[in-house]
PDB file of C-alpha atoms and ligand atoms in Angstrom:
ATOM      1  CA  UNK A   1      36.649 116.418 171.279  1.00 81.00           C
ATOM      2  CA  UNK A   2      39.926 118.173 170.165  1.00 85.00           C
ATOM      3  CA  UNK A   3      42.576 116.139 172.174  1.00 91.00           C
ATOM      4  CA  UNK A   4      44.507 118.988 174.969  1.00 92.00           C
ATOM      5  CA  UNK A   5      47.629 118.665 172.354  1.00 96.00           C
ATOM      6  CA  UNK A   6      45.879 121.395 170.512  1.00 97.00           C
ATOM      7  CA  UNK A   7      45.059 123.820 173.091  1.00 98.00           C
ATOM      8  CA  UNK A   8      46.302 127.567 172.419  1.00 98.00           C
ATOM      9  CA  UNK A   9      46.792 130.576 174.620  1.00 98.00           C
ATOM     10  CA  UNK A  10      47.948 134.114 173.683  1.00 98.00           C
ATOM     11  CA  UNK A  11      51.139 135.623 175.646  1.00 99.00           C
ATOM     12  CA  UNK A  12      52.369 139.366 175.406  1.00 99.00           C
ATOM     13  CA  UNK A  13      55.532 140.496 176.794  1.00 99.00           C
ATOM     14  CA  UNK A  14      54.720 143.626 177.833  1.00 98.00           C
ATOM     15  CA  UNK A  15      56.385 147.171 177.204  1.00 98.00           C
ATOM     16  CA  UNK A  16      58.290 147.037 180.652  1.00 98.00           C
ATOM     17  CA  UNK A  17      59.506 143.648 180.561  1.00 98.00           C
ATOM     18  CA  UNK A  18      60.906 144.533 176.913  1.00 98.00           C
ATOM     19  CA  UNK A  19      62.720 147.264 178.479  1.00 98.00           C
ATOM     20  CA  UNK A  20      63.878 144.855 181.397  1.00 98.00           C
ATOM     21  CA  UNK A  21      65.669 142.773 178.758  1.00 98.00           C
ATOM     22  CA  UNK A  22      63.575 139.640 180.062  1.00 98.00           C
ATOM     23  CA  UNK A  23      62.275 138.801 176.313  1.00 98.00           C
ATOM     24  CA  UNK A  24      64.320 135.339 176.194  1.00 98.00           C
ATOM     25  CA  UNK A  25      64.194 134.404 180.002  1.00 98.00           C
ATOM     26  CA  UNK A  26      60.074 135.123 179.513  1.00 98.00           C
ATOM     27  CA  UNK A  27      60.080 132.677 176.746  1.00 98.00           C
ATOM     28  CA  UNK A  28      62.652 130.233 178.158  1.00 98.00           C
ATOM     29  CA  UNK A  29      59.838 129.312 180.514  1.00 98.00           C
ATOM     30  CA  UNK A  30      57.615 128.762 178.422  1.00 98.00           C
ATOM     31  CA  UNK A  31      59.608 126.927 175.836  1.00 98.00           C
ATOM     32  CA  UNK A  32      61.105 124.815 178.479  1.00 98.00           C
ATOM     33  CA  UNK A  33      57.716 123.631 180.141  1.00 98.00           C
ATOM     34  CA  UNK A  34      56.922 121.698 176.362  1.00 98.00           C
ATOM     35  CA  UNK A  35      54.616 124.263 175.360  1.00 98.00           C
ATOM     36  CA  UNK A  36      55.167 124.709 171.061  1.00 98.00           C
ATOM     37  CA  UNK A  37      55.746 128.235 169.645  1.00 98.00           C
ATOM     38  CA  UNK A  38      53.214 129.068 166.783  1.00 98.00           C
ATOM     39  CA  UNK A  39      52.906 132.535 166.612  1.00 98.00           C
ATOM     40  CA  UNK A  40      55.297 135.977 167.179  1.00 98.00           C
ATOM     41  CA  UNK A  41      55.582 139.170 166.333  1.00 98.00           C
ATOM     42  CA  UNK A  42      57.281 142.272 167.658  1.00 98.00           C
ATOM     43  CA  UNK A  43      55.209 145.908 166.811  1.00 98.00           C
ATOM     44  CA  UNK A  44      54.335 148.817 169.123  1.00 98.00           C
ATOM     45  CA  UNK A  45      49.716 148.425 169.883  1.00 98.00           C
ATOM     46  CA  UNK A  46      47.780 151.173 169.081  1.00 98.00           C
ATOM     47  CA  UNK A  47      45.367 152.398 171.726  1.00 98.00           C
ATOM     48  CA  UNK A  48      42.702 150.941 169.682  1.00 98.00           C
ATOM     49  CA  UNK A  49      44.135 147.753 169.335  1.00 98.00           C
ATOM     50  CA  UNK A  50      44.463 147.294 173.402  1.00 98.00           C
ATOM     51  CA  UNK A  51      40.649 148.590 174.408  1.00 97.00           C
ATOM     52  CA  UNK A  52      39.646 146.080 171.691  1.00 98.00           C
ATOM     53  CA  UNK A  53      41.992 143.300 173.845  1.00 98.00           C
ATOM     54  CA  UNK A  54      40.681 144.031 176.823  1.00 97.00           C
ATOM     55  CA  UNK A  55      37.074 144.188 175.908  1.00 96.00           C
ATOM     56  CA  UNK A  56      36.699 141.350 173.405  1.00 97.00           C
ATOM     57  CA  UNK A  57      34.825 139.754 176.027  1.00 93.00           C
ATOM     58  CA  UNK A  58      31.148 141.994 176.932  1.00 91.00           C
ATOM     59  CA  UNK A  59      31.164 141.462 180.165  1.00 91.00           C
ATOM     60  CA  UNK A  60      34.989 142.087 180.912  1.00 92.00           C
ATOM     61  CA  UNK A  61      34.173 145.961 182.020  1.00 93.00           C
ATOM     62  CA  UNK A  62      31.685 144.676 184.661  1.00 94.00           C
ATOM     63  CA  UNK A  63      33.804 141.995 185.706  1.00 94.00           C
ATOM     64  CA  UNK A  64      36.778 143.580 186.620  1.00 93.00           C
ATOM     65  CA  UNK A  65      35.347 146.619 187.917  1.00 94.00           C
ATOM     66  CA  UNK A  66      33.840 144.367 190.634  1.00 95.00           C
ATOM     67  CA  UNK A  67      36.365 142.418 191.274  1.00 92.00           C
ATOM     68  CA  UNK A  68      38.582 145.386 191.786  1.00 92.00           C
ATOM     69  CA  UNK A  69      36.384 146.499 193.820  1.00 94.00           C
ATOM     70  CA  UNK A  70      36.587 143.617 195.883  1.00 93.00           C
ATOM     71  CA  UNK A  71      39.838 144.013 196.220  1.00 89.00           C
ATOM     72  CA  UNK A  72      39.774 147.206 198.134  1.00 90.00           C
ATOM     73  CA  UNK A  73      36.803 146.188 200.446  1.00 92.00           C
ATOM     74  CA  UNK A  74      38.676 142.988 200.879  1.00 91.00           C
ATOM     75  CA  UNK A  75      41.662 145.386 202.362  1.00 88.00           C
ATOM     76  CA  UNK A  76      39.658 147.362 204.136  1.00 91.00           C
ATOM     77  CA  UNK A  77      40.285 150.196 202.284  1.00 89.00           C
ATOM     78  CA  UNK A  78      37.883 152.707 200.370  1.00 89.00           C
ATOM     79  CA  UNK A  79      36.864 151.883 196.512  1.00 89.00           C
ATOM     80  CA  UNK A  80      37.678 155.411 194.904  1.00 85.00           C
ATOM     81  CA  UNK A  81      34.385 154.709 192.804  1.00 88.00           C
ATOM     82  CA  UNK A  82      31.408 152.409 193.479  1.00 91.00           C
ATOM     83  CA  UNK A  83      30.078 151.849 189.878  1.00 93.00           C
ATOM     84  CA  UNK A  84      32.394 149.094 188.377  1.00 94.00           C
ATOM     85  CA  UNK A  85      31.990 150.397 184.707  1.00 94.00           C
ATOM     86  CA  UNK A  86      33.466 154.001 186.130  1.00 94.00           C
ATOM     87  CA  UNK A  87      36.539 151.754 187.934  1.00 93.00           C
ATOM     88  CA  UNK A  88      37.233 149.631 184.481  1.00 94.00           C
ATOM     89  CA  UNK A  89      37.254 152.824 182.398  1.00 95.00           C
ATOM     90  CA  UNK A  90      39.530 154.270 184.615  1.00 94.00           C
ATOM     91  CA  UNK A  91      41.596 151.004 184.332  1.00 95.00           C
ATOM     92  CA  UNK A  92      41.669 150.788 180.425  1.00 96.00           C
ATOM     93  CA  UNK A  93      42.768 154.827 179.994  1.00 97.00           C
ATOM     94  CA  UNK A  94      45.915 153.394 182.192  1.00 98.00           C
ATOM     95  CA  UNK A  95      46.385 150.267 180.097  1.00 98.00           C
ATOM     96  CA  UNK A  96      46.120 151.740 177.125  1.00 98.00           C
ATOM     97  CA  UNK A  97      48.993 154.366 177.826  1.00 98.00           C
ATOM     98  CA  UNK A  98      51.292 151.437 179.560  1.00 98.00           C
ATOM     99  CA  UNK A  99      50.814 148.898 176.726  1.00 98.00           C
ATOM    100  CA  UNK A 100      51.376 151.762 174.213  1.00 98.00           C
ATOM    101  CA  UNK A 101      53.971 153.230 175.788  1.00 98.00           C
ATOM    102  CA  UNK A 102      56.939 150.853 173.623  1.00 98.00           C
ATOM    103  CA  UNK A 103      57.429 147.787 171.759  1.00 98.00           C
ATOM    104  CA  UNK A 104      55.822 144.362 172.962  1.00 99.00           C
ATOM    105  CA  UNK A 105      55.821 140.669 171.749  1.00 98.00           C
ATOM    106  CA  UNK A 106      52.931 138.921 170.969  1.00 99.00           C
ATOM    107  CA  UNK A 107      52.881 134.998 170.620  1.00 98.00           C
ATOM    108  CA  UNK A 108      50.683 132.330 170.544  1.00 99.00           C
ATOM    109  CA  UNK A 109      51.685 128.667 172.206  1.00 99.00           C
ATOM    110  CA  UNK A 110      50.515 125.782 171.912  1.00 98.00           C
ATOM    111  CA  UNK A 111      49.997 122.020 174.050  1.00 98.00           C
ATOM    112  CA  UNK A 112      48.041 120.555 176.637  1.00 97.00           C
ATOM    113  CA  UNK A 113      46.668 122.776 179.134  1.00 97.00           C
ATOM    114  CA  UNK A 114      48.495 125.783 177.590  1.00 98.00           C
ATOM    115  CA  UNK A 115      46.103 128.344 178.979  1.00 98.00           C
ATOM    116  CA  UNK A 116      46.359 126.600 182.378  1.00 98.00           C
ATOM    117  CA  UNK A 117      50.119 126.079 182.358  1.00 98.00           C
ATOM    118  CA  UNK A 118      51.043 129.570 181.061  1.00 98.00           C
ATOM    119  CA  UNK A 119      49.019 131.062 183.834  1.00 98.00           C
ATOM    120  CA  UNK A 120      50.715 128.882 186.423  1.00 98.00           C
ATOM    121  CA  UNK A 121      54.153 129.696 185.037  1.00 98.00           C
ATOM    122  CA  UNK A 122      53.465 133.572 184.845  1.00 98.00           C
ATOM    123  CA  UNK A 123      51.795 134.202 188.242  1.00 98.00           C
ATOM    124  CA  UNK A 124      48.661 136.340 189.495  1.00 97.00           C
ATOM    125  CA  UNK A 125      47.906 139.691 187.969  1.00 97.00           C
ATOM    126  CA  UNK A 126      49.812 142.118 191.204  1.00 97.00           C
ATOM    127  CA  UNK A 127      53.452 140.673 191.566  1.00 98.00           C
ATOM    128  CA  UNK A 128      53.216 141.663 195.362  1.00 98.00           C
ATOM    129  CA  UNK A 129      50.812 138.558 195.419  1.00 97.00           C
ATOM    130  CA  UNK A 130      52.759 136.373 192.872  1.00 98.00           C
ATOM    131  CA  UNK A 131      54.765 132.958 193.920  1.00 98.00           C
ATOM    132  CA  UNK A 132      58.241 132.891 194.234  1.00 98.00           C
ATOM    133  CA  UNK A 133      59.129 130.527 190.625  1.00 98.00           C
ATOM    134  CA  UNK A 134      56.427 132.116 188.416  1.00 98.00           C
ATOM    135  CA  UNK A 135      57.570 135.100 186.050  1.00 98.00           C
ATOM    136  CA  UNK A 136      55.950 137.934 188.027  1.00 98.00           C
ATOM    137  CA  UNK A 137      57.249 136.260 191.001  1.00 98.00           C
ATOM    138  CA  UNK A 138      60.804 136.258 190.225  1.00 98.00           C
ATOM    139  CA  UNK A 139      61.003 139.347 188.237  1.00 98.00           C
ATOM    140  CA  UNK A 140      59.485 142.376 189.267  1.00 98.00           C
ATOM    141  CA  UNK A 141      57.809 143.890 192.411  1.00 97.00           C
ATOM    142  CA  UNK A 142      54.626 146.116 191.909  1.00 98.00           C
ATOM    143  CA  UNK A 143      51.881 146.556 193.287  1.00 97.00           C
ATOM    144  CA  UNK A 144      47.861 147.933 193.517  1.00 94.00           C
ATOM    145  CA  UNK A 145      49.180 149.844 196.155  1.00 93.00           C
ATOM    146  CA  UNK A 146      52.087 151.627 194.453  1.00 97.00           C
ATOM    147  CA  UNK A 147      50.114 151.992 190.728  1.00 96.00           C
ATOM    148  CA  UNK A 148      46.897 153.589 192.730  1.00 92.00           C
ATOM    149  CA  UNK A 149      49.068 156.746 194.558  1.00 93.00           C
ATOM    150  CA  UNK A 150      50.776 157.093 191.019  1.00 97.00           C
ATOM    151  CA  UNK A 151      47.530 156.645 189.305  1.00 95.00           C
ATOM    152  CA  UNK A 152      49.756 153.905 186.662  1.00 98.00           C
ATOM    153  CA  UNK A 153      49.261 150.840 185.608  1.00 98.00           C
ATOM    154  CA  UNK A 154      50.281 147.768 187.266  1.00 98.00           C
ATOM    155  CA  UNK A 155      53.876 146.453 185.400  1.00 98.00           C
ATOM    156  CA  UNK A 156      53.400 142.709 184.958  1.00 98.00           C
ATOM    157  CA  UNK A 157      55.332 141.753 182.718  1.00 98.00           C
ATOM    158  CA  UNK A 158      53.445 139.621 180.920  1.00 98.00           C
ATOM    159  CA  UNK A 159      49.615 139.234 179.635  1.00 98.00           C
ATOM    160  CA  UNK A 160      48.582 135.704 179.494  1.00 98.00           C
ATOM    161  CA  UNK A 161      45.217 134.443 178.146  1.00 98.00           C
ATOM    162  CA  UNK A 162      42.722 134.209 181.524  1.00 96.00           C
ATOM    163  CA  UNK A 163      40.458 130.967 179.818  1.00 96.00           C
ATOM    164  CA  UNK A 164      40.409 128.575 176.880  1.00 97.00           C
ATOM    165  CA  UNK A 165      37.425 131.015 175.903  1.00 96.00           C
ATOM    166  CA  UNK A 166      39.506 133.781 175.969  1.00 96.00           C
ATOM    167  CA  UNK A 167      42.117 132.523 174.213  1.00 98.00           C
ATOM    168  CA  UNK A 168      39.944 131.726 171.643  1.00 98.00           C
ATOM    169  CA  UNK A 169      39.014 135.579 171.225  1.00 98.00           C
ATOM    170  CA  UNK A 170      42.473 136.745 171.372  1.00 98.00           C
ATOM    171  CA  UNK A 171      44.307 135.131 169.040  1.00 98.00           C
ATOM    172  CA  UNK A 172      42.420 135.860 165.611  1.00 98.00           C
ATOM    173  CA  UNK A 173      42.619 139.552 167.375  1.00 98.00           C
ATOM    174  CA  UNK A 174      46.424 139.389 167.311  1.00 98.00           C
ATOM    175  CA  UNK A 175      47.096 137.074 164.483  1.00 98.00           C
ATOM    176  CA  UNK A 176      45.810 136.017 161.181  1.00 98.00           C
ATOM    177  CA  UNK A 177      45.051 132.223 160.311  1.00 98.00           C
ATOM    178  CA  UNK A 178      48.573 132.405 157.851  1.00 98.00           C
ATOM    179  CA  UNK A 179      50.228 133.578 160.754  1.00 98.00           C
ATOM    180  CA  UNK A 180      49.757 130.614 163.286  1.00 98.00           C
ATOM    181  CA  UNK A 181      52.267 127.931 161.745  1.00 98.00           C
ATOM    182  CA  UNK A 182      51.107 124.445 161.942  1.00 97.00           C
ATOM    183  CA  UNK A 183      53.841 122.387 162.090  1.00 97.00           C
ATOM    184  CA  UNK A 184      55.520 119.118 164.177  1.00 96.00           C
ATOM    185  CA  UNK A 185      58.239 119.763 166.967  1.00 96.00           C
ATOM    186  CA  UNK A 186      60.380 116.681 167.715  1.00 93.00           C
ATOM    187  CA  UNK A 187      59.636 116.791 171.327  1.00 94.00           C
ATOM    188  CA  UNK A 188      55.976 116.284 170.970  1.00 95.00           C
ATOM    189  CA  UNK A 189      56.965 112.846 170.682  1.00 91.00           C
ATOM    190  CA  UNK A 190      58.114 112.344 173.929  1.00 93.00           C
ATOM    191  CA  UNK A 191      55.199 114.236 175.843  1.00 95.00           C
ATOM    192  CA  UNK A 192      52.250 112.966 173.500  1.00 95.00           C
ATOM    193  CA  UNK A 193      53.422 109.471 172.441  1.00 92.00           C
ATOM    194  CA  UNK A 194      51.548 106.868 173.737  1.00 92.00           C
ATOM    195  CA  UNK A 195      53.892 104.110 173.495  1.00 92.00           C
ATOM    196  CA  UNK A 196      56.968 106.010 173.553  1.00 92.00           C
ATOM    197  CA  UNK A 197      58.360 103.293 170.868  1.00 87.00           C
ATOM    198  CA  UNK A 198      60.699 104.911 168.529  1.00 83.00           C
ATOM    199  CA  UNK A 199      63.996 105.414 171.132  1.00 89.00           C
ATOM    200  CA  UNK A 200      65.323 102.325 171.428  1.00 91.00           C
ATOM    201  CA  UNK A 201      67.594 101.088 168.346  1.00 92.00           C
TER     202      UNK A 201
HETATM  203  P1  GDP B 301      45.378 139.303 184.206  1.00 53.33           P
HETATM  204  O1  GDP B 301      44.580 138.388 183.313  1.00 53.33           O
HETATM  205  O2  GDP B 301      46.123 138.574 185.271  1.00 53.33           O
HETATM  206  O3  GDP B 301      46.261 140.258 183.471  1.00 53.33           O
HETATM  207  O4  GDP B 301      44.326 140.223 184.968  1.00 53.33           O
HETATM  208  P2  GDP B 301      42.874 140.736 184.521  1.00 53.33           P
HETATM  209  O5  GDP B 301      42.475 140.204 183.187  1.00 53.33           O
HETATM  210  O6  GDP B 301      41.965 140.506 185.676  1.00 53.33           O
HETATM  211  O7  GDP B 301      43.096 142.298 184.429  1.00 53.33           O
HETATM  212  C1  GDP B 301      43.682 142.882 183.303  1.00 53.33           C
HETATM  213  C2  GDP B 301      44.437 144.095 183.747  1.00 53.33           C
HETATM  214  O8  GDP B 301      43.574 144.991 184.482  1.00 53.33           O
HETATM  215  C3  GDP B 301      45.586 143.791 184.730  1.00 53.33           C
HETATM  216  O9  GDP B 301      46.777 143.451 184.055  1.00 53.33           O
HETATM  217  C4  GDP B 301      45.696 145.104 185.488  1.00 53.33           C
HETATM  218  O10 GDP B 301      46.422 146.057 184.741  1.00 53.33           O
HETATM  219  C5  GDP B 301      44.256 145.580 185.570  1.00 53.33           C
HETATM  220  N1  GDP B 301      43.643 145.142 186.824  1.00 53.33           N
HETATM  221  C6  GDP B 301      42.933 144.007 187.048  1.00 53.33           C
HETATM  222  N2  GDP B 301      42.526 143.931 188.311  1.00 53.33           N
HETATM  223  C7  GDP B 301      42.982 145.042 188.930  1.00 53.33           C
HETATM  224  C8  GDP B 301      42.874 145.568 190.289  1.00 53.33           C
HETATM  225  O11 GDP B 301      42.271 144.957 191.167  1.00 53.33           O
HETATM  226  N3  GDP B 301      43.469 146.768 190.527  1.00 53.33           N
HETATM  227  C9  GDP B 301      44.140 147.454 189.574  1.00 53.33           C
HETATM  228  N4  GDP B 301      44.714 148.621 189.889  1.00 53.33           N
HETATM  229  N5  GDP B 301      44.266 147.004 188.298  1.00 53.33           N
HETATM  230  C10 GDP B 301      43.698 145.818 187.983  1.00 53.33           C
HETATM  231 MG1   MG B 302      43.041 138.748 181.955  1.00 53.33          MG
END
């Protein structure tokens, strides 16, 4: 087994965070945690490009239909459709306009846990529901009641890997092989190093 050291997860800053000039306090969180930078680019996503994102994974369309539908019996409140496939395609048309809609950064990180420690450090999907300290916590306020009577998007921030699986899937989608640099950071020594020897002169 590949020791957690190696572990990879796929983050993109989305359209409105770019706009919120939060690109370096996104990654400073990141960065700062010990996580290792492999991967970035800056481009505008085609519509094409996000559907495929979102639906790498089959069973993604059934999945989140239901669980958004959960989410409004949960709250008491009316689902406006019943089949989950109608609820996800409704989902992806608004998706596809909000992640189009300017430029975004993708990356890739890298280090133990990273899909697991990126999701802690960016916070669940509506920010009404996020902790205070996690990036949709701290740094914007939306929410599935708001985007439903505009009929938007939820604004996030950030997209973050969901599993290792995922990851997995995402990455080759966003970058090729040449484009994820293998290389050393100093630091790794400290978090990683067994013995720690080394520091003392
Ligand atoms: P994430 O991994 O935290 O981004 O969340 P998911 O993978 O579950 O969902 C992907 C995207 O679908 C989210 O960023 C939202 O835009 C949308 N979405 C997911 N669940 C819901 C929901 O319950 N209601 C609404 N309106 N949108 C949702
Ligand atoms: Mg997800």
């Amino acid at each position: 087994m590949k020791h957690p050291k190696h572990e990879r997860t796929l983050v993109l800053i989305k359209p409105d965070a770019v706009q919120r000039s939060l690109i370096g306090e996104i990654i400073k969180r990141y960065e700062q945690v010990g996580l290792k930078l492999v991967a970035m680019k800056f481009l505008v996503p085609t519509e094409d490009h996000i559907e495929t994102h979102y639906t790498l994974d089959p069973a993604w369309r059934k999945v989140t239909g239901e669980k958004t539908i959960k989410g409004y019996v949960d709250k008491g409140l009316e689902p406006p459709e019943k089949d989950p496939h109608k609820v996800t395609e409704a989902l992806l048309t608004k998706l596809k306009k909000y992640m189009t809609s300017g430029p975004i950064i993708a990356m890739v990180w890298q280090g133990a846990h990273a899909v697991a420690i990126v999701r802690k450090i960016t916070g669940s999907t509506e920010p009404l529901m996020s902790d205070v300290g996690t990036i949709r916590g701290d740094f914007v306020l939306d929410s599935y009641q708001m985007t439903d009577s505009d009929g938007r998007s939820i604004r996030n921030l950030v997209h973050a890997s969901g599993s290792v699986k995922e990851a997995e899937q995402e990455i080759p989608h966003w970058f090729s092989a040449k484009e994820l640099i293998e290389y050393r950071l100093v630091q790794e020594q400290i978090l990683y190093d067994v013995n720690l020897d080394g520091i003392l002169e």
